[in-house]
């Protein structure tokens, strides 16, 4: 069986005792094969998830952590990644999602898709269908579909549709009405809007929480050291219809890559934040490449600073918003008591320039999760500063004896 030994790094906030975790944690991640389970049928490996980078109030910390736990089980209506997503300007829900397999390096994605409750399932199906090879007449199978075409492809491949009106919740409808009212007011005033009213409007936006928890994502490593990453989002509140965010773009929403002759580590990344900022910097792939350096913590710090906050592609932006969860793993080089025993060293980190980011992590076998809301240091300015935390996990695979 697997044993997990964890060493937290730079945790600024004391974590709560780990609660019992749903057995179906892995259902939001790529579908498992029988090889990914031990003889008792339990999932094995390590998983790290996020439920969005943005602003998480202290008063709702318990709820946010609960959402982070549920995010690995299935999309929660409290987050913004399917049911309960933000509504666009037309009052409709359009979602983005992608998934990447580090072993095959294949990727599947959907963008601006409506009427599908769990868009990441469509992305996963695109990935698996592509692995079957070419279509009739030698056609290349799609890896990225958008809009109505993505919806119809999903239904034709057995993924049930969900009427758009059933995907909206009371919370998302209420937020849409508030945001629409704000936009109508904003259009009636000029740029000379007085400072007091501007401050009051900004405070109202924080209280309403529009645009928060915009994405859910997961990164995993199995007992063979294979990695995978997934991300799903409903996008920005009041976005233009047809807008596709980072969650669907290759190298922007997620990235996964197994070790190779060129890469000593297997790496997986999932992102959250302002989609346009993440797309222009291809942050997921940049962070993955950076993690091949010896010091993972320093590598991620430099990547977030140089490739994101100070990126020349975002030179015109005075507030750069984003967050990432990252893991890297390799076979342990230290001697094992038996050649049948294998160990994998997993380093996992998260970093963000937003005010806060909600994360959770666990060994899938022990069935318990730790959740944490990471926050910027006191006095730090969101969009200009960053926080970085993480830990180390050792996975030990011992052979199962058969009577």
PDB file of N, CA and C in Angstrom, residues 123-209:
ATOM      1  N   UNK A 123     -13.929  17.572 -22.448  1.00  0.00           N
ATOM      2  CA  UNK A 123     -12.504  17.696 -22.746  1.00  0.00           C
ATOM      3  C   UNK A 123     -11.806  16.349 -22.602  1.00  0.00           C
ATOM      4  N   UNK A 124     -12.163  15.620 -21.552  1.00  0.00           N
ATOM      5  CA  UNK A 124     -11.564  14.310 -21.315  1.00  0.00           C
ATOM      6  C   UNK A 124     -11.952  13.313 -22.413  1.00  0.00           C
ATOM      7  N   UNK A 125     -13.192  13.392 -22.868  1.00  0.00           N
ATOM      8  CA  UNK A 125     -13.645  12.487 -23.925  1.00  0.00           C
ATOM      9  C   UNK A 125     -12.928  12.806 -25.243  1.00  0.00           C
ATOM     10  N   UNK A 126     -12.710  14.085 -25.521  1.00  0.00           N
ATOM     11  CA  UNK A 126     -11.959  14.473 -26.718  1.00  0.00           C
ATOM     12  C   UNK A 126     -10.557  13.872 -26.683  1.00  0.00           C
ATOM     13  N   UNK A 127      -9.931  13.920 -25.512  1.00  0.00           N
ATOM     14  CA  UNK A 127      -8.591  13.370 -25.354  1.00  0.00           C
ATOM     15  C   UNK A 127      -8.587  11.862 -25.608  1.00  0.00           C
ATOM     16  N   UNK A 128      -9.532  11.175 -24.992  1.00  0.00           N
ATOM     17  CA  UNK A 128      -9.565   9.710 -25.125  1.00  0.00           C
ATOM     18  C   UNK A 128      -9.932   9.270 -26.533  1.00  0.00           C
ATOM     19  N   UNK A 129     -10.823   9.994 -27.201  1.00  0.00           N
ATOM     20  CA  UNK A 129     -11.202   9.654 -28.568  1.00  0.00           C
ATOM     21  C   UNK A 129     -10.027   9.856 -29.521  1.00  0.00           C
ATOM     22  N   UNK A 130      -9.222  10.892 -29.265  1.00  0.00           N
ATOM     23  CA  UNK A 130      -8.069  11.170 -30.130  1.00  0.00           C
ATOM     24  C   UNK A 130      -7.038  10.055 -30.043  1.00  0.00           C
ATOM     25  N   UNK A 131      -6.983   9.380 -28.899  1.00  0.00           N
ATOM     26  CA  UNK A 131      -6.028   8.297 -28.718  1.00  0.00           C
ATOM     27  C   UNK A 131      -6.361   7.076 -29.573  1.00  0.00           C
ATOM     28  N   UNK A 132      -7.575   7.023 -30.099  1.00  0.00           N
ATOM     29  CA  UNK A 132      -7.986   5.890 -30.934  1.00  0.00           C
ATOM     30  C   UNK A 132      -7.451   5.986 -32.352  1.00  0.00           C
ATOM     31  N   UNK A 133      -6.896   7.144 -32.705  1.00  0.00           N
ATOM     32  CA  UNK A 133      -6.328   7.304 -34.036  1.00  0.00           C
ATOM     33  C   UNK A 133      -7.211   8.108 -34.973  1.00  0.00           C
ATOM     34  N   UNK A 134      -6.867   8.087 -36.238  1.00  0.00           N
ATOM     35  CA  UNK A 134      -7.537   8.916 -37.230  1.00  0.00           C
ATOM     36  C   UNK A 134      -8.980   8.481 -37.475  1.00  0.00           C
ATOM     37  N   UNK A 135      -9.761   9.440 -37.935  1.00  0.00           N
ATOM     38  CA  UNK A 135     -11.158   9.200 -38.267  1.00  0.00           C
ATOM     39  C   UNK A 135     -11.255   8.653 -39.693  1.00  0.00           C
ATOM     40  N   UNK A 136     -12.466   8.433 -40.168  1.00  0.00           N
ATOM     41  CA  UNK A 136     -12.662   7.943 -41.529  1.00  0.00           C
ATOM     42  C   UNK A 136     -12.046   8.909 -42.536  1.00  0.00           C
ATOM     43  N   UNK A 137     -11.596   8.347 -43.631  1.00  0.00           N
ATOM     44  CA  UNK A 137     -10.961   9.122 -44.701  1.00  0.00           C
ATOM     45  C   UNK A 137      -9.685   9.812 -44.235  1.00  0.00           C
ATOM     46  N   UNK A 138      -9.087   9.292 -43.156  1.00  0.00           N
ATOM     47  CA  UNK A 138      -7.809   9.818 -42.698  1.00  0.00           C
ATOM     48  C   UNK A 138      -7.875  11.156 -41.991  1.00  0.00           C
ATOM     49  N   UNK A 139      -9.062  11.541 -41.545  1.00  0.00           N
ATOM     50  CA  UNK A 139      -9.208  12.841 -40.864  1.00  0.00           C
ATOM     51  C   UNK A 139      -8.580  12.815 -39.471  1.00  0.00           C
ATOM     52  N   UNK A 140      -7.991  13.945 -39.090  1.00  0.00           N
ATOM     53  CA  UNK A 140      -7.393  14.096 -37.764  1.00  0.00           C
ATOM     54  C   UNK A 140      -8.504  14.371 -36.748  1.00  0.00           C
ATOM     55  N   UNK A 141      -8.584  13.613 -35.663  1.00  0.00           N
ATOM     56  CA  UNK A 141      -9.635  13.872 -34.667  1.00  0.00           C
ATOM     57  C   UNK A 141      -9.407  15.204 -33.972  1.00  0.00           C
ATOM     58  N   UNK A 142     -10.475  15.909 -33.612  1.00  0.00           N
ATOM     59  CA  UNK A 142     -10.327  17.219 -32.966  1.00  0.00           C
ATOM     60  C   UNK A 142      -9.810  17.093 -31.537  1.00  0.00           C
ATOM     61  N   UNK A 143      -9.091  18.117 -31.084  1.00  0.00           N
ATOM     62  CA  UNK A 143      -8.680  18.162 -29.687  1.00  0.00           C
ATOM     63  C   UNK A 143      -9.300  19.368 -28.978  1.00  0.00           C
ATOM     64  N   UNK A 144      -9.861  20.313 -29.738  1.00  0.00           N
ATOM     65  CA  UNK A 144     -10.420  21.540 -29.164  1.00  0.00           C
ATOM     66  C   UNK A 144     -11.649  21.929 -29.969  1.00  0.00           C
ATOM     67  N   UNK A 145     -12.812  21.924 -29.291  1.00  0.00           N
ATOM     68  CA  UNK A 145     -14.064  22.319 -29.940  1.00  0.00           C
ATOM     69  C   UNK A 145     -14.708  23.456 -29.160  1.00  0.00           C
ATOM     70  N   UNK A 146     -15.478  24.282 -29.850  1.00  0.00           N
ATOM     71  CA  UNK A 146     -16.109  25.426 -29.193  1.00  0.00           C
ATOM     72  C   UNK A 146     -17.591  25.507 -29.540  1.00  0.00           C
ATOM     73  N   UNK A 147     -18.317  26.247 -28.686  1.00  0.00           N
ATOM     74  CA  UNK A 147     -19.697  26.600 -28.950  1.00  0.00           C
ATOM     75  C   UNK A 147     -20.628  25.436 -29.230  1.00  0.00           C
ATOM     76  N   UNK A 148     -21.515  25.648 -30.196  1.00  0.00           N
ATOM     77  CA  UNK A 148     -22.529  24.648 -30.524  1.00  0.00           C
ATOM     78  C   UNK A 148     -21.903  23.342 -31.020  1.00  0.00           C
ATOM     79  N   UNK A 149     -20.792  23.463 -31.730  1.00  0.00           N
ATOM     80  CA  UNK A 149     -20.122  22.273 -32.226  1.00  0.00           C
ATOM     81  C   UNK A 149     -19.641  21.389 -31.097  1.00  0.00           C
ATOM     82  N   UNK A 150     -19.134  22.007 -30.030  1.00  0.00           N
ATOM     83  CA  UNK A 150     -18.669  21.245 -28.865  1.00  0.00           C
ATOM     84  C   UNK A 150     -19.848  20.561 -28.179  1.00  0.00           C
ATOM     85  N   UNK A 151     -20.954  21.288 -28.064  1.00  0.00           N
ATOM     86  CA  UNK A 151     -22.158  20.730 -27.432  1.00  0.00           C
ATOM     87  C   UNK A 151     -22.672  19.525 -28.200  1.00  0.00           C
ATOM     88  N   UNK A 152     -22.789  19.651 -29.518  1.00  0.00           N
ATOM     89  CA  UNK A 152     -23.338  18.566 -30.325  1.00  0.00           C
ATOM     90  C   UNK A 152     -22.408  17.357 -30.315  1.00  0.00           C
ATOM     91  N   UNK A 153     -21.097  17.597 -30.359  1.00  0.00           N
ATOM     92  CA  UNK A 153     -20.132  16.497 -30.321  1.00  0.00           C
ATOM     93  C   UNK A 153     -20.267  15.738 -28.994  1.00  0.00           C
ATOM     94  N   UNK A 154     -20.419  16.483 -27.894  1.00  0.00           N
ATOM     95  CA  UNK A 154     -20.544  15.858 -26.576  1.00  0.00           C
ATOM     96  C   UNK A 154     -21.786  14.962 -26.519  1.00  0.00           C
ATOM     97  N   UNK A 155     -22.916  15.485 -26.986  1.00  0.00           N
ATOM     98  CA  UNK A 155     -24.161  14.712 -26.953  1.00  0.00           C
ATOM     99  C   UNK A 155     -24.049  13.470 -27.828  1.00  0.00           C
ATOM    100  N   UNK A 156     -23.429  13.609 -28.989  1.00  0.00           N
ATOM    101  CA  UNK A 156     -23.259  12.469 -29.894  1.00  0.00           C
ATOM    102  C   UNK A 156     -22.334  11.399 -29.320  1.00  0.00           C
ATOM    103  N   UNK A 157     -21.535  11.785 -28.327  1.00  0.00           N
ATOM    104  CA  UNK A 157     -20.625  10.829 -27.706  1.00  0.00           C
ATOM    105  C   UNK A 157     -21.086  10.437 -26.305  1.00  0.00           C
ATOM    106  N   UNK A 158     -22.382  10.570 -26.069  1.00  0.00           N
ATOM    107  CA  UNK A 158     -22.973  10.022 -24.856  1.00  0.00           C
ATOM    108  C   UNK A 158     -22.921  10.884 -23.620  1.00  0.00           C
ATOM    109  N   UNK A 159     -22.511  12.135 -23.742  1.00  0.00           N
ATOM    110  CA  UNK A 159     -22.500  13.030 -22.585  1.00  0.00           C
ATOM    111  C   UNK A 159     -23.840  13.767 -22.543  1.00  0.00           C
ATOM    112  N   UNK A 160     -24.612  13.592 -21.494  1.00  0.00           N
ATOM    113  CA  UNK A 160     -25.969  14.156 -21.466  1.00  0.00           C
ATOM    114  C   UNK A 160     -25.967  15.677 -21.418  1.00  0.00           C
ATOM    115  N   UNK A 161     -26.867  16.306 -22.172  1.00  0.00           N
ATOM    116  CA  UNK A 161     -26.985  17.768 -22.114  1.00  0.00           C
ATOM    117  C   UNK A 161     -27.737  18.192 -20.868  1.00  0.00           C
ATOM    118  N   UNK A 162     -27.619  19.459 -20.533  1.00  0.00           N
ATOM    119  CA  UNK A 162     -28.345  20.031 -19.402  1.00  0.00           C
ATOM    120  C   UNK A 162     -28.917  21.364 -19.842  1.00  0.00           C
ATOM    121  N   UNK A 163     -30.219  21.549 -19.782  1.00  0.00           N
ATOM    122  CA  UNK A 163     -30.802  22.826 -20.201  1.00  0.00           C
ATOM    123  C   UNK A 163     -30.140  23.994 -19.489  1.00  0.00           C
ATOM    124  N   UNK A 164     -29.833  25.035 -20.245  1.00  0.00           N
ATOM    125  CA  UNK A 164     -29.119  26.178 -19.697  1.00  0.00           C
ATOM    126  C   UNK A 164     -29.828  26.791 -18.493  1.00  0.00           C
ATOM    127  N   UNK A 165     -31.167  26.797 -18.535  1.00  0.00           N
ATOM    128  CA  UNK A 165     -31.910  27.404 -17.429  1.00  0.00           C
ATOM    129  C   UNK A 165     -31.733  26.621 -16.132  1.00  0.00           C
ATOM    130  N   UNK A 166     -31.397  25.324 -16.247  1.00  0.00           N
ATOM    131  CA  UNK A 166     -31.178  24.526 -15.049  1.00  0.00           C
ATOM    132  C   UNK A 166     -29.765  24.665 -14.511  1.00  0.00           C
ATOM    133  N   UNK A 167     -28.857  25.197 -15.325  1.00  0.00           N
ATOM    134  CA  UNK A 167     -27.478  25.373 -14.881  1.00  0.00           C
ATOM    135  C   UNK A 167     -27.295  26.632 -14.054  1.00  0.00           C
ATOM    136  N   UNK A 168     -28.183  27.601 -14.226  1.00  0.00           N
ATOM    137  CA  UNK A 168     -28.111  28.832 -13.437  1.00  0.00           C
ATOM    138  C   UNK A 168     -28.694  28.590 -12.049  1.00  0.00           C
ATOM    139  N   UNK A 169     -28.022  29.123 -11.036  1.00  0.00           N
ATOM    140  CA  UNK A 169     -28.502  28.993  -9.665  1.00  0.00           C
ATOM    141  C   UNK A 169     -29.030  30.339  -9.181  1.00  0.00           C
ATOM    142  N   UNK A 170     -29.669  30.339  -8.024  1.00  0.00           N
ATOM    143  CA  UNK A 170     -30.157  31.595  -7.453  1.00  0.00           C
ATOM    144  C   UNK A 170     -28.998  32.572  -7.245  1.00  0.00           C
ATOM    145  N   UNK A 171     -27.841  32.031  -6.836  1.00  0.00           N
ATOM    146  CA  UNK A 171     -26.673  32.874  -6.594  1.00  0.00           C
ATOM    147  C   UNK A 171     -26.178  33.520  -7.888  1.00  0.00           C
ATOM    148  N   UNK A 172     -26.054  32.718  -8.960  1.00  0.00           N
ATOM    149  CA  UNK A 172     -25.531  33.265 -10.210  1.00  0.00           C
ATOM    150  C   UNK A 172     -26.528  34.225 -10.862  1.00  0.00           C
ATOM    151  N   UNK A 173     -27.833  33.938 -10.730  1.00  0.00           N
ATOM    152  CA  UNK A 173     -28.840  34.849 -11.276  1.00  0.00           C
ATOM    153  C   UNK A 173     -28.862  36.169 -10.523  1.00  0.00           C
ATOM    154  N   UNK A 174     -28.711  36.094  -9.199  1.00  0.00           N
ATOM    155  CA  UNK A 174     -28.676  37.306  -8.387  1.00  0.00           C
ATOM    156  C   UNK A 174     -27.457  38.149  -8.732  1.00  0.00           C
ATOM    157  N   UNK A 175     -26.297  37.489  -8.904  1.00  0.00           N
ATOM    158  CA  UNK A 175     -25.071  38.202  -9.260  1.00  0.00           C
ATOM    159  C   UNK A 175     -25.221  38.858 -10.632  1.00  0.00           C
ATOM    160  N   UNK A 176     -25.880  38.176 -11.562  1.00  0.00           N
ATOM    161  CA  UNK A 176     -26.081  38.733 -12.901  1.00  0.00           C
ATOM    162  C   UNK A 176     -26.924  40.009 -12.841  1.00  0.00           C
ATOM    163  N   UNK A 177     -27.975  39.983 -12.048  1.00  0.00           N
ATOM    164  CA  UNK A 177     -28.840  41.160 -11.930  1.00  0.00           C
ATOM    165  C   UNK A 177     -28.081  42.333 -11.316  1.00  0.00           C
ATOM    166  N   UNK A 178     -27.266  42.052 -10.291  1.00  0.00           N
ATOM    167  CA  UNK A 178     -26.471  43.120  -9.670  1.00  0.00           C
ATOM    168  C   UNK A 178     -25.468  43.697 -10.664  1.00  0.00           C
ATOM    169  N   UNK A 179     -24.782  42.811 -11.367  1.00  0.00           N
ATOM    170  CA  UNK A 179     -23.766  43.264 -12.312  1.00  0.00           C
ATOM    171  C   UNK A 179     -24.375  44.044 -13.478  1.00  0.00           C
ATOM    172  N   UNK A 180     -25.541  43.599 -13.926  1.00  0.00           N
ATOM    173  CA  UNK A 180     -26.200  44.303 -15.020  1.00  0.00           C
ATOM    174  C   UNK A 180     -26.616  45.699 -14.585  1.00  0.00           C
ATOM    175  N   UNK A 181     -27.097  45.805 -13.333  1.00  0.00           N
ATOM    176  CA  UNK A 181     -27.479  47.112 -12.801  1.00  0.00           C
ATOM    177  C   UNK A 181     -26.264  48.033 -12.693  1.00  0.00           C
ATOM    178  N   UNK A 182     -25.135  47.483 -12.256  1.00  0.00           N
ATOM    179  CA  UNK A 182     -23.906  48.277 -12.161  1.00  0.00           C
ATOM    180  C   UNK A 182     -23.475  48.791 -13.525  1.00  0.00           C
ATOM    181  N   UNK A 183     -23.563  47.933 -14.536  1.00  0.00           N
ATOM    182  CA  UNK A 183     -23.156  48.346 -15.874  1.00  0.00           C
ATOM    183  C   UNK A 183     -24.064  49.453 -16.410  1.00  0.00           C
ATOM    184  N   UNK A 184     -25.347  49.342 -16.124  1.00  0.00           N
ATOM    185  CA  UNK A 184     -26.280  50.383 -16.575  1.00  0.00           C
ATOM    186  C   UNK A 184     -25.973  51.707 -15.903  1.00  0.00           C
ATOM    187  N   UNK A 185     -25.627  51.657 -14.614  1.00  0.00           N
ATOM    188  CA  UNK A 185     -25.261  52.888 -13.907  1.00  0.00           C
ATOM    189  C   UNK A 185     -23.963  53.466 -14.447  1.00  0.00           C
ATOM    190  N   UNK A 186     -22.988  52.583 -14.708  1.00  0.00           N
ATOM    191  CA  UNK A 186     -21.679  53.039 -15.189  1.00  0.00           C
ATOM    192  C   UNK A 186     -21.797  53.731 -16.543  1.00  0.00           C
ATOM    193  N   UNK A 187     -22.723  53.267 -17.368  1.00  0.00           N
ATOM    194  CA  UNK A 187     -22.888  53.851 -18.691  1.00  0.00           C
ATOM    195  C   UNK A 187     -23.525  55.237 -18.637  1.00  0.00           C
ATOM    196  N   UNK A 188     -24.108  55.586 -17.475  1.00  0.00           N
ATOM    197  CA  UNK A 188     -24.771  56.877 -17.340  1.00  0.00           C
ATOM    198  C   UNK A 188     -23.855  57.955 -16.770  1.00  0.00           C
ATOM    199  N   UNK A 189     -22.687  57.546 -16.331  1.00  0.00           N
ATOM    200  CA  UNK A 189     -21.769  58.525 -15.734  1.00  0.00           C
ATOM    201  C   UNK A 189     -20.537  58.664 -16.601  1.00  0.00           C
ATOM    202  N   UNK A 190     -19.846  59.798 -16.458  1.00  0.00           N
ATOM    203  CA  UNK A 190     -18.641  60.000 -17.257  1.00  0.00           C
ATOM    204  C   UNK A 190     -17.405  59.606 -16.458  1.00  0.00           C
ATOM    205  N   UNK A 191     -16.250  59.801 -17.044  1.00  0.00           N
ATOM    206  CA  UNK A 191     -15.014  59.381 -16.397  1.00  0.00           C
ATOM    207  C   UNK A 191     -14.668  60.259 -15.204  1.00  0.00           C
ATOM    208  N   UNK A 192     -15.404  61.345 -15.023  1.00  0.00           N
ATOM    209  CA  UNK A 192     -15.146  62.214 -13.882  1.00  0.00           C
ATOM    210  C   UNK A 192     -15.910  61.812 -12.641  1.00  0.00           C
ATOM    211  N   UNK A 193     -16.385  60.571 -12.610  1.00  0.00           N
ATOM    212  CA  UNK A 193     -17.107  60.061 -11.434  1.00  0.00           C
ATOM    213  C   UNK A 193     -16.300  60.346 -10.184  1.00  0.00           C
ATOM    214  N   UNK A 194     -16.941  60.947  -9.157  1.00  0.00           N
ATOM    215  CA  UNK A 194     -16.173  61.404  -8.003  1.00  0.00           C
ATOM    216  C   UNK A 194     -15.530  60.250  -7.247  1.00  0.00           C
ATOM    217  N   UNK A 195     -14.428  60.552  -6.568  1.00  0.00           N
ATOM    218  CA  UNK A 195     -13.587  59.549  -5.894  1.00  0.00           C
ATOM    219  C   UNK A 195     -14.368  58.759  -4.856  1.00  0.00           C
ATOM    220  N   UNK A 196     -15.245  59.420  -4.107  1.00  0.00           N
ATOM    221  CA  UNK A 196     -15.989  58.738  -3.044  1.00  0.00           C
ATOM    222  C   UNK A 196     -16.892  57.655  -3.629  1.00  0.00           C
ATOM    223  N   UNK A 197     -17.576  57.995  -4.697  1.00  0.00           N
ATOM    224  CA  UNK A 197     -18.474  57.019  -5.311  1.00  0.00           C
ATOM    225  C   UNK A 197     -17.700  55.862  -5.916  1.00  0.00           C
ATOM    226  N   UNK A 198     -16.516  56.184  -6.469  1.00  0.00           N
ATOM    227  CA  UNK A 198     -15.688  55.130  -7.044  1.00  0.00           C
ATOM    228  C   UNK A 198     -15.245  54.149  -5.977  1.00  0.00           C
ATOM    229  N   UNK A 199     -14.831  54.669  -4.819  1.00  0.00           N
ATOM    230  CA  UNK A 199     -14.417  53.793  -3.723  1.00  0.00           C
ATOM    231  C   UNK A 199     -15.582  52.956  -3.234  1.00  0.00           C
ATOM    232  N   UNK A 200     -16.795  53.561  -3.174  1.00  0.00           N
ATOM    233  CA  UNK A 200     -17.956  52.820  -2.722  1.00  0.00           C
ATOM    234  C   UNK A 200     -18.297  51.705  -3.703  1.00  0.00           C
ATOM    235  N   UNK A 201     -18.139  51.967  -5.014  1.00  0.00           N
ATOM    236  CA  UNK A 201     -18.427  50.959  -6.010  1.00  0.00           C
ATOM    237  C   UNK A 201     -17.441  49.803  -5.924  1.00  0.00           C
ATOM    238  N   UNK A 202     -16.155  50.114  -5.703  1.00  0.00           N
ATOM    239  CA  UNK A 202     -15.153  49.070  -5.580  1.00  0.00           C
ATOM    240  C   UNK A 202     -15.424  48.196  -4.365  1.00  0.00           C
ATOM    241  N   UNK A 203     -15.838  48.820  -3.265  1.00  0.00           N
ATOM    242  CA  UNK A 203     -16.143  48.052  -2.057  1.00  0.00           C
ATOM    243  C   UNK A 203     -17.332  47.142  -2.291  1.00  0.00           C
ATOM    244  N   UNK A 204     -18.329  47.659  -3.028  1.00  0.00           N
ATOM    245  CA  UNK A 204     -19.515  46.856  -3.316  1.00  0.00           C
ATOM    246  C   UNK A 204     -19.158  45.633  -4.138  1.00  0.00           C
ATOM    247  N   UNK A 205     -18.213  45.801  -5.099  1.00  0.00           N
ATOM    248  CA  UNK A 205     -17.812  44.673  -5.927  1.00  0.00           C
ATOM    249  C   UNK A 205     -17.142  43.596  -5.097  1.00  0.00           C
ATOM    250  N   UNK A 206     -16.352  44.015  -4.105  1.00  0.00           N
ATOM    251  CA  UNK A 206     -15.694  43.044  -3.234  1.00  0.00           C
ATOM    252  C   UNK A 206     -16.709  42.295  -2.396  1.00  0.00           C
ATOM    253  N   UNK A 207     -17.704  43.014  -1.883  1.00  0.00           N
ATOM    254  CA  UNK A 207     -18.711  42.388  -1.048  1.00  0.00           C
ATOM    255  C   UNK A 207     -19.553  41.390  -1.844  1.00  0.00           C
ATOM    256  N   UNK A 208     -19.905  41.777  -3.058  1.00  0.00           N
ATOM    257  CA  UNK A 208     -20.740  40.905  -3.872  1.00  0.00           C
ATOM    258  C   UNK A 208     -19.992  39.675  -4.358  1.00  0.00           C
ATOM    259  N   UNK A 209     -18.661  39.813  -4.436  1.00  0.00           N
ATOM    260  CA  UNK A 209     -17.867  38.655  -4.815  1.00  0.00           C
ATOM    261  C   UNK A 209     -18.006  38.253  -6.267  1.00  0.00           C
TER     262      UNK A 209
END
